[in-house]
C-alpha cells in the first residue's frame, strides 16, 4: 500500500516535471500559481506582457463579440492598422532604477537574504552616468518573446488574413507605404512587420513621421507629443497621471512592503522599489523568455491584480478618459482613417499599416468610447469590476484594426445587393463600435460609421484649439497615402 502511494506520488511528480520542465529552474517558490489557464499573469501585466489576444472579461461590460467571424458573404477590401511597437526592453529611466535596486539588494543584503540574486543577472547594460545602453528602449532580441521576431511573425499572421489585398507591383507603380513614428523601436517594428506581411521579395516605402516636431501640429501619428497644453496642464493633462498613479501605488504597496520585510529579514523596500520589482518581472520575461523570473514569484496574485489596476489607472488619467485631452488626440487618426474608409480601396489603396506607442492607441480607444468606465477610477482601492482593463488591449505589439468589408446579400434570389461596412478588431477580437447598430458579426454600416465619426468631430473640437497650438500648423495626417517617396536615408 505504502509503495503504491509512493509510486503514485512519484508518477505525479514526474508528470508535473514533464509538463512544466522549466519549473525545475525556478529560483524562488512562487506564492501562487501565476500561469494557470483561468488566471494568467500576462493578463495582469498592464501592458508589460508579450502580445496576447484580447478576450472578453468576465463580469465586466466590454464590447467584444465572442467568436466573431466574418460572414461567408463578406470580403475585406481595405485594412487599417494602428499598432504599438513589439516587445521591448525598459526605457532608460526605468532601467536605471532597476540597476540601482539590484545593486542595493546585492550590496546591503546579499545572497543570504536574497538567494535568487546569486543566479540571476540583469538583462541589459547601461552606463549610469550617461544613460547610454545598447538594449534599453529597443526591441528585445532573444528568447521566445524577442520583439524583433514577434513583429515579423505578427506581419506573417496578418498576411494570412489580408494577403489578398497585397497588390502586384510592376516596376513603374509605386510600392505600398507603411507609416511609423520615428522612435527606433517603432521604426524597427514597422520594418519587421512589413517584411513578414509583404514577404521578402516585395518592396515597401517606409514613411517615418517625427515623434516630436512642433512645426507639424496635428500632422502626426503621435498626437500626445504634439498637444502642448495637454503636456503642460498639471491638473488635467499628462502630469496628473503620475500624481494619481503614485497615490494608488502608495496605498497598495505599503502592506506589501511590510509582508516582504517579514520574509526578508527586515530588509526595507520603498514603494518605488517595489514598483520597480514588479516591472522587473514583465521585462525579465520580455528580454529573456524566462517565465520563472524570480521577480514575478515574489508577489501574490492579488498584488499582480493591484499592479494591473495601477497600470490601468495610469493609462486612464494619462491618455484615457481621465484626461479631457484624450478624445481630441484620438480623433486625429480616427478621422484620417474614416476619410480613407469613405474613399475606398480603388481610389486610395487597400492597406494602411501604422506604428506608434501605447500612448497613441489609448486615445483612439477613448474617442471610440470602448471599454467605457462610468465612474472615474479611484486612487484609494482597486475597482475589480471595471470595464477599463488594458492588459490585453495595449500589450507589446497591441493593435487596433479597421476593416472595410463588402457583403453581398441575396435576400431576393433575383437581385443581390452590395453593402459596405466597417469592422473593428482589438488584438484580433471583433469589437462592436459604440453608438453604431452593428450586425451580429460586428459589422457597422459604412454610412453609420462615417456619420458617427463626423458627429464626434463636432463634439471633440479642433485639435489646434484644444491643444493651444499656433496657427498655420498641420491639422491632420498628410502622409497617410500611397505613392509617397521613401523618406528614409
Ligand atoms: C515605365 O515607365 C517608363 C518611363 O515612363 C517607360 O519607358 C517604361 O516602358 C515603363 N515600363 C513598364 C513596364 O511599363
Ligand atoms: C523571409 O526570410 C526569412 C529570413 O531569411 C525567412 O526566415 C522567412 O521564412 C522568409 N519569409 C518568406 C515569406 O519567404
Ligand atoms: C476630418 O477630416 C476631414 C478630411 O481631411 C476634414 O475636412 C475635417 O475638417 C476633419 N474634421 C475635424 C473635426 O478635424
mmCIF file of N, CA and C in Angstrom, residues 263-310:
data_model
loop_
_atom_site.group_PDB
_atom_site.id
_atom_site.type_symbol
_atom_site.label_atom_id
_atom_site.label_comp_id
_atom_site.label_asym_id
_atom_site.label_seq_id
_atom_site.Cartn_x
_atom_site.Cartn_y
_atom_site.Cartn_z
ATOM 1 N N UNK A 263 9.432 38.521 5.524
ATOM 2 C CA UNK A 263 10.073 37.379 4.876
ATOM 3 C C UNK A 263 11.572 37.598 4.736
ATOM 4 N N UNK A 264 11.975 38.815 4.354
ATOM 5 C CA UNK A 264 13.380 39.068 4.030
ATOM 6 C C UNK A 264 14.119 39.793 5.150
ATOM 7 N N UNK A 265 13.965 39.268 6.340
ATOM 8 C CA UNK A 265 14.797 39.646 7.486
ATOM 9 C C UNK A 265 14.963 41.156 7.626
ATOM 10 N N UNK A 266 13.813 41.835 7.673
ATOM 11 C CA UNK A 266 13.790 43.274 7.944
ATOM 12 C C UNK A 266 14.371 44.149 6.845
ATOM 13 N N UNK A 267 14.649 43.575 5.672
ATOM 14 C CA UNK A 267 15.107 44.429 4.577
ATOM 15 C C UNK A 267 13.948 45.332 4.158
ATOM 16 N N UNK A 268 14.228 46.636 4.090
ATOM 17 C CA UNK A 268 13.148 47.593 3.812
ATOM 18 C C UNK A 268 13.138 47.983 2.331
ATOM 19 N N UNK A 269 12.020 47.744 1.696
ATOM 20 C CA UNK A 269 11.854 48.232 0.316
ATOM 21 C C UNK A 269 10.976 49.473 0.333
ATOM 22 N N UNK A 270 11.347 50.454 -0.479
ATOM 23 C CA UNK A 270 10.463 51.614 -0.630
ATOM 24 C C UNK A 270 9.347 51.253 -1.612
ATOM 25 N N UNK A 271 8.288 52.036 -1.600
ATOM 26 C CA UNK A 271 7.176 51.809 -2.517
ATOM 27 C C UNK A 271 7.673 51.865 -3.966
ATOM 28 N N UNK A 272 8.539 52.811 -4.241
ATOM 29 C CA UNK A 272 9.028 52.934 -5.611
ATOM 30 C C UNK A 272 9.891 51.728 -6.009
ATOM 31 N N UNK A 273 10.637 51.167 -5.043
ATOM 32 C CA UNK A 273 11.419 49.961 -5.350
ATOM 33 C C UNK A 273 10.515 48.758 -5.607
ATOM 34 N N UNK A 274 9.452 48.653 -4.831
ATOM 35 C CA UNK A 274 8.533 47.530 -5.040
ATOM 36 C C UNK A 274 7.891 47.618 -6.418
ATOM 37 N N UNK A 275 7.580 48.825 -6.821
ATOM 38 C CA UNK A 275 7.026 49.037 -8.171
ATOM 39 C C UNK A 275 8.046 48.570 -9.220
ATOM 40 N N UNK A 276 9.299 48.958 -9.009
ATOM 41 C CA UNK A 276 10.372 48.555 -9.930
ATOM 42 C C UNK A 276 10.495 47.027 -9.967
ATOM 43 N N UNK A 277 10.307 46.370 -8.813
ATOM 44 C CA UNK A 277 10.402 44.905 -8.768
ATOM 45 C C UNK A 277 9.283 44.272 -9.601
ATOM 46 N N UNK A 278 8.097 44.866 -9.546
ATOM 47 C CA UNK A 278 7.001 44.314 -10.349
ATOM 48 C C UNK A 278 7.268 44.562 -11.839
ATOM 49 N N UNK A 279 7.848 45.720 -12.147
ATOM 50 C CA UNK A 279 8.204 45.987 -13.547
ATOM 51 C C UNK A 279 9.276 45.011 -14.035
ATOM 52 N N UNK A 280 10.212 44.671 -13.123
ATOM 53 C CA UNK A 280 11.282 43.736 -13.490
ATOM 54 C C UNK A 280 10.714 42.398 -13.958
ATOM 55 N N UNK A 281 9.625 41.978 -13.359
ATOM 56 C CA UNK A 281 9.018 40.694 -13.725
ATOM 57 C C UNK A 281 8.672 40.684 -15.213
ATOM 58 N N UNK A 282 7.894 41.686 -15.642
ATOM 59 C CA UNK A 282 7.470 41.722 -17.035
ATOM 60 C C UNK A 282 8.651 41.841 -17.988
ATOM 61 N N UNK A 283 9.584 42.742 -17.667
ATOM 62 C CA UNK A 283 10.687 42.986 -18.597
ATOM 63 C C UNK A 283 11.693 41.841 -18.621
ATOM 64 N N UNK A 284 11.851 41.136 -17.501
ATOM 65 C CA UNK A 284 12.717 39.961 -17.482
ATOM 66 C C UNK A 284 12.167 38.922 -18.481
ATOM 67 N N UNK A 285 10.858 38.729 -18.446
ATOM 68 C CA UNK A 285 10.225 37.774 -19.367
ATOM 69 C C UNK A 285 10.394 38.230 -20.821
ATOM 70 N N UNK A 286 10.163 39.516 -21.066
ATOM 71 C CA UNK A 286 10.261 40.023 -22.444
ATOM 72 C C UNK A 286 11.677 39.897 -22.992
ATOM 73 N N UNK A 287 12.665 40.095 -22.095
ATOM 74 C CA UNK A 287 14.056 40.112 -22.560
ATOM 75 C C UNK A 287 14.655 38.720 -22.662
ATOM 76 N N UNK A 288 14.245 37.807 -21.778
ATOM 77 C CA UNK A 288 14.913 36.506 -21.735
ATOM 78 C C UNK A 288 13.989 35.355 -22.120
ATOM 79 N N UNK A 289 12.690 35.569 -22.054
ATOM 80 C CA UNK A 289 11.748 34.485 -22.312
ATOM 81 C C UNK A 289 11.524 33.601 -21.089
ATOM 82 N N UNK A 290 12.214 33.917 -19.983
ATOM 83 C CA UNK A 290 12.088 33.078 -18.783
ATOM 84 C C UNK A 290 10.872 33.463 -17.954
ATOM 85 N N UNK A 291 9.838 32.621 -18.012
ATOM 86 C CA UNK A 291 8.612 32.926 -17.270
ATOM 87 C C UNK A 291 8.756 32.645 -15.786
ATOM 88 N N UNK A 292 9.846 31.990 -15.419
ATOM 89 C CA UNK A 292 10.087 31.748 -13.996
ATOM 90 C C UNK A 292 10.948 32.835 -13.384
ATOM 91 N N UNK A 293 10.850 34.021 -13.895
ATOM 92 C CA UNK A 293 11.613 35.124 -13.332
ATOM 93 C C UNK A 293 11.324 35.221 -11.834
ATOM 94 N N UNK A 294 12.371 35.317 -11.021
ATOM 95 C CA UNK A 294 12.157 35.370 -9.564
ATOM 96 C C UNK A 294 11.333 36.596 -9.155
ATOM 97 N N UNK A 295 11.373 37.628 -9.951
ATOM 98 C CA UNK A 295 10.654 38.857 -9.595
ATOM 99 C C UNK A 295 9.149 38.634 -9.637
ATOM 100 N N UNK A 296 8.707 37.766 -10.527
ATOM 101 C CA UNK A 296 7.265 37.505 -10.610
ATOM 102 C C UNK A 296 6.810 36.746 -9.366
ATOM 103 N N UNK A 297 7.635 35.775 -8.957
ATOM 104 C CA UNK A 297 7.253 34.873 -7.867
ATOM 105 C C UNK A 297 7.210 35.570 -6.503
ATOM 106 N N UNK A 298 7.801 36.767 -6.413
ATOM 107 C CA UNK A 298 7.811 37.471 -5.127
ATOM 108 C C UNK A 298 6.446 38.005 -4.729
ATOM 109 N N UNK A 299 5.540 38.107 -5.716
ATOM 110 C CA UNK A 299 4.259 38.768 -5.445
ATOM 111 C C UNK A 299 3.093 37.794 -5.546
ATOM 112 N N UNK A 300 2.054 38.110 -4.808
ATOM 113 C CA UNK A 300 0.860 37.268 -4.819
ATOM 114 C C UNK A 300 -0.020 37.643 -6.011
ATOM 115 N N UNK A 301 -0.964 36.772 -6.312
ATOM 116 C CA UNK A 301 -1.935 37.069 -7.367
ATOM 117 C C UNK A 301 -2.604 38.412 -7.113
ATOM 118 N N UNK A 302 -3.001 38.621 -5.856
ATOM 119 C CA UNK A 302 -3.696 39.865 -5.533
ATOM 120 C C UNK A 302 -2.805 41.074 -5.800
ATOM 121 N N UNK A 303 -1.511 40.940 -5.489
ATOM 122 C CA UNK A 303 -0.599 42.061 -5.749
ATOM 123 C C UNK A 303 -0.442 42.308 -7.252
ATOM 124 N N UNK A 304 -0.534 41.229 -8.043
ATOM 125 C CA UNK A 304 -0.497 41.422 -9.504
ATOM 126 C C UNK A 304 -1.761 42.099 -9.986
ATOM 127 N N UNK A 305 -2.898 41.759 -9.381
ATOM 128 C CA UNK A 305 -4.142 42.445 -9.766
ATOM 129 C C UNK A 305 -4.073 43.932 -9.402
ATOM 130 N N UNK A 306 -3.389 44.222 -8.303
ATOM 131 C CA UNK A 306 -3.234 45.621 -7.901
ATOM 132 C C UNK A 306 -2.267 46.356 -8.823
ATOM 133 N N UNK A 307 -1.217 45.649 -9.241
ATOM 134 C CA UNK A 307 -0.287 46.227 -10.224
ATOM 135 C C UNK A 307 -1.038 46.555 -11.519
ATOM 136 N N UNK A 308 -1.853 45.592 -11.936
ATOM 137 C CA UNK A 308 -2.664 45.778 -13.142
ATOM 138 C C UNK A 308 -3.569 47.011 -12.993
ATOM 139 N N UNK A 309 -4.178 47.137 -11.834
ATOM 140 C CA UNK A 309 -5.050 48.291 -11.606
ATOM 141 C C UNK A 309 -4.238 49.592 -11.669
ATOM 142 N N UNK A 310 -3.046 49.573 -11.086
ATOM 143 C CA UNK A 310 -2.211 50.783 -11.101
ATOM 144 C C UNK A 310 -1.861 51.180 -12.541
#
